[in-house]
XYZ file of C-alpha atoms in Angstrom:
600
model
C -7.290 25.289 -59.746
C -6.547 26.759 -56.247
C -5.578 23.714 -54.229
C -2.833 25.218 -52.013
C -1.878 28.734 -51.616
C 1.825 28.037 -50.717
C 3.822 25.202 -52.106
C 6.566 26.584 -49.762
C 4.256 26.064 -46.626
C 3.663 22.471 -47.563
C 7.345 21.893 -48.210
C 8.225 23.453 -45.053
C 5.669 21.125 -43.345
C 6.927 17.933 -45.051
C 7.850 16.672 -41.676
C 4.962 18.271 -39.788
C 2.990 15.078 -39.485
C 5.821 12.846 -38.553
C 4.505 13.527 -35.017
C 0.748 13.099 -35.893
C 0.232 10.348 -33.314
C 1.305 11.749 -30.021
C 1.572 10.122 -26.598
C -1.769 10.328 -24.876
C 0.001 11.343 -21.608
C 2.342 13.977 -23.420
C 2.022 17.614 -22.962
C 3.014 20.155 -25.651
C 3.775 19.492 -29.182
C 2.430 16.099 -30.483
C 4.939 13.367 -31.540
C 4.607 10.052 -33.366
C 3.720 6.999 -31.272
C 3.351 4.560 -33.902
C 5.974 1.678 -33.950
C 8.961 1.635 -36.038
C 8.116 2.148 -39.656
C 5.301 4.717 -38.982
C 7.705 7.476 -38.742
C 11.243 8.288 -37.540
C 11.203 10.891 -34.860
C 14.812 11.672 -35.610
C 14.202 13.064 -38.948
C 12.266 16.112 -37.140
C 13.997 19.516 -36.585
C 14.874 19.834 -33.012
C 13.406 22.660 -30.997
C 15.250 24.198 -28.158
C 13.181 23.252 -25.105
C 13.792 26.701 -23.458
C 12.860 28.771 -26.390
C 10.581 31.273 -25.271
C 7.354 32.277 -27.371
C 7.949 35.238 -29.680
C 11.567 34.885 -30.138
C 11.504 33.657 -33.757
C 12.578 36.333 -36.271
C 11.755 34.615 -39.447
C 8.275 36.009 -39.290
C 6.828 32.390 -39.928
C 3.750 31.330 -37.831
C 4.694 29.888 -34.423
C 5.228 26.217 -34.617
C 6.191 26.181 -38.410
C 9.214 23.998 -38.912
C 11.913 25.263 -41.184
C 11.758 24.210 -44.928
C 13.274 20.721 -45.223
C 13.532 18.427 -48.399
C 10.727 15.957 -48.829
C 12.004 12.500 -47.928
C 10.369 9.180 -46.756
C 10.478 8.695 -42.916
C 10.387 4.822 -43.233
C 12.816 3.418 -40.895
C 15.680 1.521 -42.523
C 15.010 -1.645 -40.272
C 11.746 -2.669 -41.896
C 11.575 -6.204 -42.852
C 12.623 -6.960 -46.308
C 10.026 -7.147 -48.949
C 9.902 -9.885 -51.684
C 11.101 -8.159 -55.012
C 8.130 -9.192 -57.142
C 5.513 -8.173 -54.474
C 7.270 -4.542 -54.496
C 6.886 -4.351 -58.235
C 3.253 -5.377 -58.074
C 2.547 -2.744 -55.411
C 3.911 0.049 -57.420
C 1.960 -1.285 -60.493
C -1.214 -1.422 -58.229
C -0.577 2.109 -57.039
C 0.007 3.603 -60.477
C -3.160 2.015 -61.758
C -5.232 3.710 -59.032
C -7.308 6.614 -60.148
C -6.595 9.751 -58.273
C -9.628 11.722 -57.393
C -9.367 15.280 -57.952
C -9.904 17.547 -54.882
C -13.168 19.522 -54.509
C -12.390 23.187 -55.153
C -14.284 25.495 -52.905
C -15.472 28.831 -54.572
C -13.682 31.578 -52.874
C -16.971 33.271 -51.933
C -18.058 30.167 -50.159
C -15.090 29.759 -48.008
C -15.492 30.147 -44.257
C -13.378 32.905 -42.566
C -10.637 31.685 -40.442
C -9.608 35.094 -38.724
C -12.664 34.831 -36.235
C -13.660 31.370 -35.123
C -15.345 29.892 -32.052
C -19.004 28.503 -31.234
C -19.506 30.479 -28.123
C -20.607 34.042 -28.259
C -20.921 36.399 -25.414
C -24.610 35.689 -25.121
C -24.205 32.072 -25.172
C -21.533 31.362 -22.305
C -18.601 32.808 -24.428
C -16.086 35.071 -22.763
C -16.705 37.844 -25.428
C -14.929 38.995 -28.775
C -12.130 40.696 -26.769
C -11.422 37.688 -24.387
C -7.794 37.757 -25.195
C -7.556 41.617 -25.987
C -4.296 42.688 -27.584
C -2.285 39.795 -26.147
C 0.466 38.460 -28.291
C -0.471 35.367 -30.254
C 2.903 33.544 -29.822
C 2.664 34.192 -25.919
C -0.676 32.737 -25.645
C 0.056 29.633 -27.896
C 3.306 29.319 -25.839
C 1.404 29.226 -22.558
C -1.058 26.791 -24.106
C 1.635 24.355 -25.282
C 3.270 24.444 -21.755
C 0.166 23.904 -19.866
C -0.142 20.332 -18.129
C -3.665 19.185 -18.554
C -6.136 17.870 -17.145
C -6.213 20.573 -14.285
C -6.527 19.770 -10.721
C -9.616 22.044 -10.551
C -12.799 21.112 -12.282
C -14.094 24.718 -12.282
C -11.016 26.106 -13.762
C -11.196 23.558 -16.583
C -14.748 24.502 -17.284
C -13.891 28.086 -17.614
C -10.837 27.506 -19.648
C -13.074 25.559 -22.143
C -15.256 28.392 -22.395
C -12.597 30.583 -23.252
C -11.021 28.314 -25.723
C -14.347 27.874 -27.604
C -15.390 31.783 -27.388
C -15.640 33.421 -30.713
C -12.454 35.437 -30.807
C -10.231 37.061 -33.551
C -6.807 35.733 -34.246
C -4.209 37.561 -32.037
C -1.269 39.220 -33.496
C 1.887 37.544 -34.643
C 0.283 33.885 -35.414
C -1.419 32.348 -38.315
C -5.203 32.113 -38.301
C -5.410 28.254 -38.579
C -2.346 27.648 -36.268
C -4.273 29.601 -33.504
C -7.202 27.346 -33.968
C -5.248 24.222 -34.043
C -3.501 25.224 -30.787
C -6.871 25.894 -29.060
C -8.161 22.557 -30.316
C -4.909 20.719 -29.162
C -5.214 21.997 -25.498
C -8.735 21.130 -25.332
C -7.765 17.645 -26.517
C -5.295 17.204 -23.612
C -8.043 18.385 -21.327
C -10.273 15.565 -22.429
C -12.608 17.764 -24.188
C -12.602 15.771 -27.671
C -15.901 16.922 -28.984
C -15.034 20.636 -28.127
C -11.750 20.182 -30.147
C -13.827 19.038 -33.122
C -15.999 21.974 -33.127
C -12.836 24.073 -33.822
C -11.167 21.660 -36.242
C -14.317 21.419 -38.510
C -14.539 25.206 -38.600
C -11.707 25.371 -41.153
C -11.758 24.226 -44.496
C -9.346 21.369 -45.242
C -7.581 22.992 -48.119
C -6.488 25.554 -45.710
C -4.792 23.307 -43.190
C -1.422 24.101 -42.052
C 0.954 21.427 -41.100
C 0.065 21.989 -37.471
C -3.607 21.744 -38.126
C -2.944 18.341 -39.967
C -1.445 17.038 -36.889
C -4.225 18.280 -34.492
C -7.156 17.135 -36.890
C -5.633 13.596 -37.160
C -5.699 13.654 -33.430
C -9.093 14.899 -32.962
C -10.327 12.284 -35.453
C -8.843 9.579 -33.118
C -9.875 11.076 -29.928
C -13.617 11.061 -31.004
C -13.234 7.472 -32.280
C -14.223 8.598 -35.709
C -11.630 6.999 -38.286
C -13.979 8.427 -41.204
C -12.758 11.886 -40.193
C -9.256 10.971 -41.539
C -10.610 10.476 -44.953
C -10.693 14.157 -46.078
C -7.223 14.553 -44.662
C -5.521 11.671 -46.685
C -4.826 13.343 -50.051
C -3.567 16.707 -48.883
C -2.034 15.053 -45.887
C 0.388 13.185 -48.135
C 1.398 16.361 -49.599
C 2.719 17.415 -46.123
C 4.391 13.922 -45.028
C 5.007 10.573 -46.088
C 4.060 8.770 -42.866
C 3.155 5.092 -43.103
C -0.296 5.520 -41.290
C -1.590 7.138 -44.331
C -1.956 3.766 -46.261
C -3.758 2.383 -43.306
C -6.162 5.301 -43.143
C -6.588 4.898 -46.910
C -7.618 1.358 -46.462
C -10.090 2.156 -43.722
C -11.562 4.880 -45.872
C -11.766 2.619 -48.971
C -13.621 0.089 -46.850
C -15.837 2.626 -45.228
C -16.737 3.921 -48.821
C -17.448 0.569 -50.313
C -14.272 -0.282 -51.983
C -13.802 -3.536 -50.474
C -11.152 -4.932 -52.982
C -8.997 -1.765 -52.879
C -9.244 -1.805 -48.995
C -7.995 -5.476 -48.826
C -5.168 -4.575 -51.214
C -3.847 -1.679 -49.244
C -4.014 -3.888 -45.965
C -2.182 -6.609 -47.584
C 0.622 -4.227 -48.752
C 0.847 -2.985 -45.207
C 1.007 -6.583 -43.694
C 4.132 -7.462 -45.994
C 5.857 -4.344 -44.575
C 4.881 -4.362 -40.962
C 4.168 -7.951 -40.166
C 0.851 -9.672 -39.380
C 0.971 -9.477 -35.584
C 1.350 -5.613 -35.543
C -1.448 -4.210 -33.317
C -1.808 -0.895 -35.103
C -2.151 -2.846 -38.375
C -4.603 -5.178 -36.833
C -6.748 -2.534 -35.600
C -6.799 -0.977 -38.906
C -7.973 -4.108 -40.298
C -10.617 -4.371 -37.748
C -12.001 -1.172 -39.087
C -11.670 -2.457 -42.622
C -13.701 -5.530 -41.557
C -16.546 -3.276 -40.586
C -16.998 -2.011 -44.152
C -19.184 -3.550 -46.872
C -18.219 -6.867 -48.438
C -14.726 -6.962 -46.941
C -14.996 -10.341 -45.564
C -12.390 -9.859 -42.827
C -12.735 -11.003 -39.267
C -10.007 -9.893 -36.903
C -9.434 -10.984 -33.308
C -7.668 -8.488 -31.262
C -5.386 -9.831 -28.414
C -3.824 -7.105 -26.208
C -1.163 -9.226 -24.643
C 2.109 -7.899 -25.205
C 0.684 -4.363 -25.919
C 2.697 -1.887 -23.618
C 0.665 1.111 -23.843
C -2.215 3.027 -25.550
C -1.677 5.690 -28.034
C -4.278 7.777 -29.665
C -4.361 5.485 -32.753
C -4.983 2.370 -30.597
C -7.656 4.196 -28.584
C -9.353 5.598 -31.474
C -9.593 2.444 -33.719
C -10.450 0.217 -30.808
C -13.182 2.591 -29.620
C -14.593 2.974 -32.953
C -15.063 -0.619 -33.363
C -16.374 -1.174 -29.856
C -13.595 -3.084 -28.443
C -12.817 -2.947 -24.741
C -9.511 -1.669 -23.940
C -7.960 -3.585 -20.924
C -8.201 -1.510 -17.714
C -4.402 -1.473 -16.971
C -3.890 0.118 -20.335
C -6.433 2.683 -19.831
C -5.054 3.570 -16.251
C -1.835 4.371 -17.817
C -3.205 6.571 -20.513
C -4.399 9.442 -18.322
C -7.689 10.881 -17.175
C -7.971 12.829 -20.439
C -8.344 9.503 -22.311
C -11.065 8.265 -20.049
C -12.936 11.470 -20.762
C -12.712 10.429 -24.458
C -13.906 7.072 -23.810
C -16.885 8.286 -21.719
C -18.340 9.865 -24.806
C -17.155 7.116 -27.396
C -20.457 6.107 -28.948
C -19.545 2.653 -30.028
C -18.321 1.670 -26.528
C -21.197 0.035 -24.630
C -22.549 2.400 -21.744
C -21.839 -0.137 -18.858
C -18.069 0.054 -20.066
C -18.125 3.811 -19.820
C -19.428 4.447 -16.391
C -16.220 4.679 -14.616
C -14.779 7.044 -17.270
C -17.705 9.148 -17.082
C -17.061 9.645 -13.329
C -13.566 10.804 -14.197
C -14.796 12.880 -16.956
C -17.109 14.693 -14.443
C -14.126 15.175 -11.971
C -12.150 16.953 -14.709
C -14.889 19.123 -15.839
C -15.859 17.513 -19.051
C -19.049 15.831 -17.923
C -21.868 17.708 -16.006
C -24.077 16.535 -13.250
C -26.764 16.123 -15.863
C -24.628 14.112 -18.172
C -23.813 11.552 -15.465
C -27.596 11.368 -14.436
C -28.549 10.595 -17.927
C -26.086 7.887 -18.364
C -27.454 5.990 -15.164
C -30.917 6.776 -16.234
C -30.219 5.039 -19.550
C -28.460 2.155 -17.782
C -31.701 1.938 -15.405
C -33.967 1.745 -18.430
C -32.245 -1.321 -19.595
C -32.334 -3.298 -16.322
C -34.940 -5.943 -15.225
C -37.392 -4.241 -12.672
C -36.044 -6.752 -9.924
C -32.560 -5.548 -10.389
C -33.084 -1.818 -10.134
C -33.521 -1.429 -6.474
C -30.051 -2.391 -5.632
C -28.250 -0.785 -8.585
C -26.599 2.569 -8.782
C -29.548 3.655 -11.067
C -32.042 2.544 -8.530
C -30.210 4.299 -5.606
C -29.889 7.607 -7.767
C -33.680 7.451 -8.380
C -34.422 7.102 -4.736
C -32.132 10.155 -4.081
C -34.730 12.255 -6.041
C -38.213 10.588 -5.344
C -37.991 8.520 -2.071
C -41.067 9.386 0.132
C -39.154 10.911 2.985
C -36.042 13.377 3.143
C -34.243 10.888 5.437
C -34.790 8.223 2.786
C -33.280 10.511 0.137
C -30.335 11.559 2.101
C -29.718 7.774 2.924
C -29.690 7.171 -0.733
C -27.407 10.022 -1.609
C -24.902 9.009 1.186
C -24.988 5.469 -0.057
C -23.771 6.696 -3.471
C -21.067 9.051 -1.959
C -19.495 5.911 -0.291
C -19.844 3.549 -3.049
C -16.346 3.241 -4.245
C -17.415 0.773 -6.983
C -18.920 3.589 -8.960
C -15.387 4.718 -9.872
C -13.802 8.149 -9.761
C -13.025 9.933 -6.475
C -15.415 11.009 -3.838
C -15.557 14.379 -5.467
C -16.870 12.806 -8.634
C -19.601 11.055 -6.691
C -20.637 14.418 -5.108
C -21.237 15.699 -8.678
C -23.479 12.592 -9.424
C -25.834 13.571 -6.634
C -25.512 17.290 -6.843
C -29.204 18.058 -8.250
C -30.566 15.629 -5.760
C -28.596 17.107 -2.985
C -29.796 20.592 -3.885
C -33.378 19.600 -3.693
C -33.088 18.749 0.195
C -34.232 21.677 2.121
C -32.250 23.140 4.912
C -33.415 21.167 8.204
C -32.006 21.501 11.554
C -32.570 17.715 11.972
C -30.123 17.091 9.145
C -27.315 19.491 10.323
C -24.814 16.523 10.715
C -25.157 16.054 7.181
C -25.072 19.662 5.903
C -21.434 19.665 4.883
C -21.685 16.922 2.314
C -24.958 18.187 1.039
C -23.526 21.844 0.628
C -20.437 20.413 -1.162
C -22.490 18.196 -3.517
C -24.820 21.113 -4.572
C -21.708 23.375 -5.020
C -19.939 20.871 -7.215
C -22.547 21.622 -9.926
C -22.917 25.177 -9.297
C -26.184 25.246 -7.182
C -24.831 28.007 -5.082
C -28.307 29.620 -4.139
C -29.768 26.569 -2.814
C -26.822 25.668 -0.863
C -26.814 28.938 0.709
C -30.154 28.255 2.326
C -28.161 26.139 5.073
C -26.341 29.337 6.103
C -28.575 29.999 9.341
C -28.098 26.461 10.480
C -24.451 26.184 9.673
C -23.631 29.616 11.479
C -25.166 28.135 14.625
C -23.054 24.990 14.593
C -19.944 26.680 15.627
C -16.667 24.456 14.995
C -18.958 21.554 14.351
C -19.860 23.088 11.228
C -16.412 24.373 10.112
C -16.364 22.527 6.771
C -19.840 23.438 5.798
C -19.077 27.052 6.910
C -15.913 27.466 4.780
C -17.649 26.198 1.677
C -20.514 28.863 1.969
C -18.036 31.570 3.297
C -16.452 31.519 -0.303
C -19.209 30.003 -2.500
C -22.523 31.648 -1.674
C -23.489 34.679 -3.867
C -23.108 37.156 -0.905
C -21.732 37.083 2.762
C -24.433 34.859 4.127
C -22.158 33.441 7.044
C -19.929 35.070 9.591
C -16.639 35.936 7.964
C -15.245 38.144 10.639
C -11.372 38.028 11.354
C -12.132 36.282 14.672
C -14.336 33.471 13.024
C -11.620 32.902 10.475
C -8.856 32.544 13.168
C -11.014 30.118 14.980
C -11.265 28.152 11.759
C -7.432 28.179 11.300
C -6.806 27.010 14.836
C -9.350 24.011 14.272
C -8.467 23.217 10.820
C -4.686 23.933 10.644
C -2.734 26.297 8.317
C -3.190 24.464 4.934
C -6.701 24.829 4.742
C -6.781 27.992 6.841
C -4.402 29.773 4.451
C -6.443 28.633 1.437
C -9.669 30.096 3.123
C -7.783 33.362 3.806
C -6.604 33.531 0.148
C -10.128 32.799 -1.252
C -11.927 35.397 1.148
C -9.465 38.097 0.403
C -9.628 37.523 -3.323
C -13.410 37.683 -3.416
C -13.159 41.107 -1.160
C -14.611 39.418 1.974
C -11.462 39.662 4.081
C -9.192 42.580 4.671
C -5.428 42.394 5.186
C -4.791 38.722 4.234
C -0.854 39.261 4.658
C -1.620 39.504 8.690
C -2.962 35.810 8.327
C -0.013 34.687 6.281
C -0.991 35.166 2.648
C 0.722 37.750 0.841
C -1.390 39.385 -1.777
C 1.271 41.340 -3.676
C 2.035 39.892 -7.165
C 5.745 38.910 -6.354
C 6.682 36.533 -9.530
C 6.134 36.957 -13.167
C 2.984 34.691 -13.317
C 1.344 36.790 -10.671
C 2.250 40.203 -12.559
C 1.024 38.620 -15.791
C -2.463 37.651 -14.406
C -2.759 40.983 -12.534
C -2.020 42.821 -15.865
C -4.423 40.856 -17.767
C -7.251 41.457 -15.403
C -6.272 45.243 -15.359
C -6.572 45.088 -19.262
C -9.968 43.353 -18.998
C -9.048 40.180 -20.806
C -11.243 37.347 -19.313
C -9.796 34.587 -21.839
C -6.182 35.606 -20.911
C -7.077 35.431 -17.133
C -8.551 32.083 -17.563
C -5.671 30.728 -19.440
C -3.215 32.145 -16.653
C -5.425 30.790 -14.032
C -4.999 27.266 -15.394
C -1.211 28.154 -15.733
C -1.164 28.791 -11.895
C -2.502 25.419 -11.241
C 0.356 23.190 -12.565
C 0.142 20.553 -9.803
C -1.396 17.093 -9.436
C -3.999 18.196 -6.984
C -5.452 20.947 -4.830
C -2.746 20.230 -1.990
C -0.096 21.586 -4.341
C -1.745 24.837 -5.108
C -0.144 27.855 -3.247
C -2.467 30.025 -1.412
C -1.023 33.132 -2.921
C -1.874 31.588 -6.326
C -5.558 30.985 -5.339
C -5.626 34.701 -4.091
C -4.367 35.960 -7.488
C -6.664 33.669 -9.366
C -9.836 34.566 -7.622
C -8.940 38.267 -7.500
C -8.331 38.498 -11.162
C -11.539 36.480 -12.105
C -13.609 38.834 -10.024
C -11.893 41.863 -11.482
C -13.052 40.761 -15.135
C -16.635 40.122 -14.151
C -16.201 36.452 -13.511
C -17.244 36.483 -9.976
C -19.375 33.336 -10.139
C -16.632 31.409 -11.553
C -14.172 32.739 -8.847
C -16.673 31.558 -6.110
C -17.077 28.191 -7.567
C -13.295 27.583 -7.767
C -12.808 28.895 -4.256
C -15.790 26.522 -2.967
C -14.002 23.552 -4.932
C -10.920 24.205 -2.962
C -12.427 24.113 0.428
C -14.457 20.935 -0.749
C -11.338 19.039 -2.028
C -8.727 20.070 0.378
């Protein structure tokens, strides 16, 4: 029976899942976040922090730890166990019937050399998106990328690159390449996208790295049942303590109530009855058939949310306190926004955050508020967000529609930042015709339409904006870089007037965007050096020259390693926009530039 192709690989990965439950705010390689007794991070081989991709000489796939002897990672500080109870536990385990793994015929196996749901004709970046780029270089960049990104449109583009149907680059294991793409998507808040990649690989082909990412994906998608196929082979890789808890949950979900209760009771004796991670697992067990377990979760004393706590709480519809969610990161809010067991009204603020970081679209936001509105009493609709959003589309006059739209922009109770609320109204704003009587509202209407990519409809305001002079500077700057063509005056004198009025920060960003789009010559004369002076600029220039849109998208994200648009250097924006345009991604380049002028 062909279970694993390499016993050596599994031995080498014996510690690979000791970091299978990572900190939600962590970037790079996952590490264990479960409490003591769920894995001792001190047993993991240390990786030099400054080690560059591609420096390994062993020939092993990147990220594969060196062979180590299998040993339990149970901490020595666990509470003592009653001797007779321990003997009974061993007897019970010995009596359990081990279900043999399902053997997949070789001809039925799915290939792992080319994986990705997006083809070139379906928003993918093409088979050669990463060209001949070195696999260890690409995965090294992915592992060092801080996500979510400050730019919504850069994140959308990177998602498409990671989901594109592409072959495995050289010098990296097929499955590890898929795992690294999925892991970055998770950190971006793209839980469903990560699941698409993880589920494209048969479990018996998982590497230790893929086991780690698969566990994370199951928890991020609030789907503990997805852990069930991982338990048996996962125990061959690591002896982490969360496997018995996962086993108990899967037994309950499979109708084995007695076995589930037995496993939970065993873990209670080891971990203590007030352990939050144990209680959450018991909550899932209680959702099974005939388990007769009712668990009340108290969040008092819990100091943070990890992926285990998020996944199990969301799977059972528990509300995680706001103070804990706020410390978890924007990507976790995006996970919550699509968690099916969490009530819709509890997901609204998370949905706004998800839209801001590029996970949710304008249409997805409108759908959520429409569903909320359908459940309201008719007398409650008018003053609700759902009612105001409806008025933004169907009110009898354009003045009434714009008033409804502006009311949504200024309603901080909706959640998220103002840019997120511009996304909420994007389709409604795009339906407002360019009217001279509404010129004082043009900037926000244009910004809202552009936030969801309605560039042509926004461009209809060009003639009105051009005639407004300095009063229309904000609207003019968005159209100058976001419109499909030069629909407004972008002469040097007009740009200089804008810089004098708006200041050097916004002015240099405008210069960088216009120059990158080929709409302004000699940007150096206005303070933006177009030459690729550093290693990153040279890399993105080379990737563009080699026609590698996927590599360009990844490097564009690397060039935005900052907390907000205010920290993005103008020269980086120039290189990003210029490179995207060079590989045929003109639309994406314009949307990123328009976002910069909107959010600064």
